[in-house]
Amino acid sequence: MQVGLELQLKQEDWGNASIAAGNLSELYLMLGDVQQAVMYARQSVAFADSSKDDFLLRTMRTALADALSQDSKLAEAKRLFQEAEAIQKKLQPEYPYLYSGNGFRYCDLLLSQGKDREVAERAVKALEIAKRNNLLLDIALGTLSLGRAALLQALAEVTQDFTQAVAGLRKYGQTQYLPLGLLARAALFRQTQEFSRVWTNLEEVFEIAERSEMRLYLTDYHLEACRLCLAEGRPDGTPPRRR
């Protein structure tokens, strides 16, 4: 691919050079070399601009945005997605949102920012297009985005339920029930990999159980702490605040 890119540059074949650079970017991104992926993606955008091909202008911007999002440069990535979507509206006014692989990439960024409702709306529109044209990959990608958005929405609702439950148990004032809510919320945060919040809940369980000599809750504390240490990749199993 590199040799082909060099040949196309010598011939000033900007369209094919843009495609070749985009393919190299995608390859390096799959290999985990984000810096190389970003470099080639920037080249693909520059070559697309020289080609003045609207399809390439749109597609290569989403490719660069995807690489940048993997490099944690989210503001620049979002700006490029918005530029690509503006081109999309110009090309196909009846489809105001990016769709297919381009739309999936944008949804991935939006999900990382917690915008599950916007992603759900976009995914529904993308699925309408994909099903109308029987595009199997696009149907799968749209369904995946919709499912991920639904999962985030469900987690937000469950987190709110647990928070309300803990607040209610705390207000009730009987300490023998409060650890049940704290342990349940700790398990949820372990699943969502919010590890510092897990330890915050477990510390309170430990303090209540130790102060009140409720050994059953001490056992529950140690079991959940061990699960958390495994999730964090710390084989010593020692809670960070008890070392």
PDB file of C-alpha atoms in Angstrom, residues 90 98-99 118 128 143 165 173 235:
ATOM      1  CA  LYS A  90     -24.939  18.692   0.933  1.00  0.00           C
ATOM      2  CA  LEU A  98     -23.939  10.348   8.859  1.00  0.00           C
ATOM      3  CA  TYR A  99     -24.812   6.684   8.365  1.00  0.00           C
ATOM      4  CA  GLU A 118     -28.644  11.209  20.524  1.00  0.00           C
ATOM      5  CA  GLU A 128     -34.092   2.791   8.279  1.00  0.00           C
ATOM      6  CA  THR A 143     -28.216  -2.372  15.633  1.00  0.00           C
ATOM      7  CA  ALA A 165     -32.289   3.080  47.574  1.00  0.00           C
ATOM      8  CA  GLY A 173     -31.522   5.179  60.123  1.00  0.00           C
ATOM      9  CA  PRO A 235      -3.377  -9.931  42.324  1.00  0.00           C
TER      10      PRO A 235
END
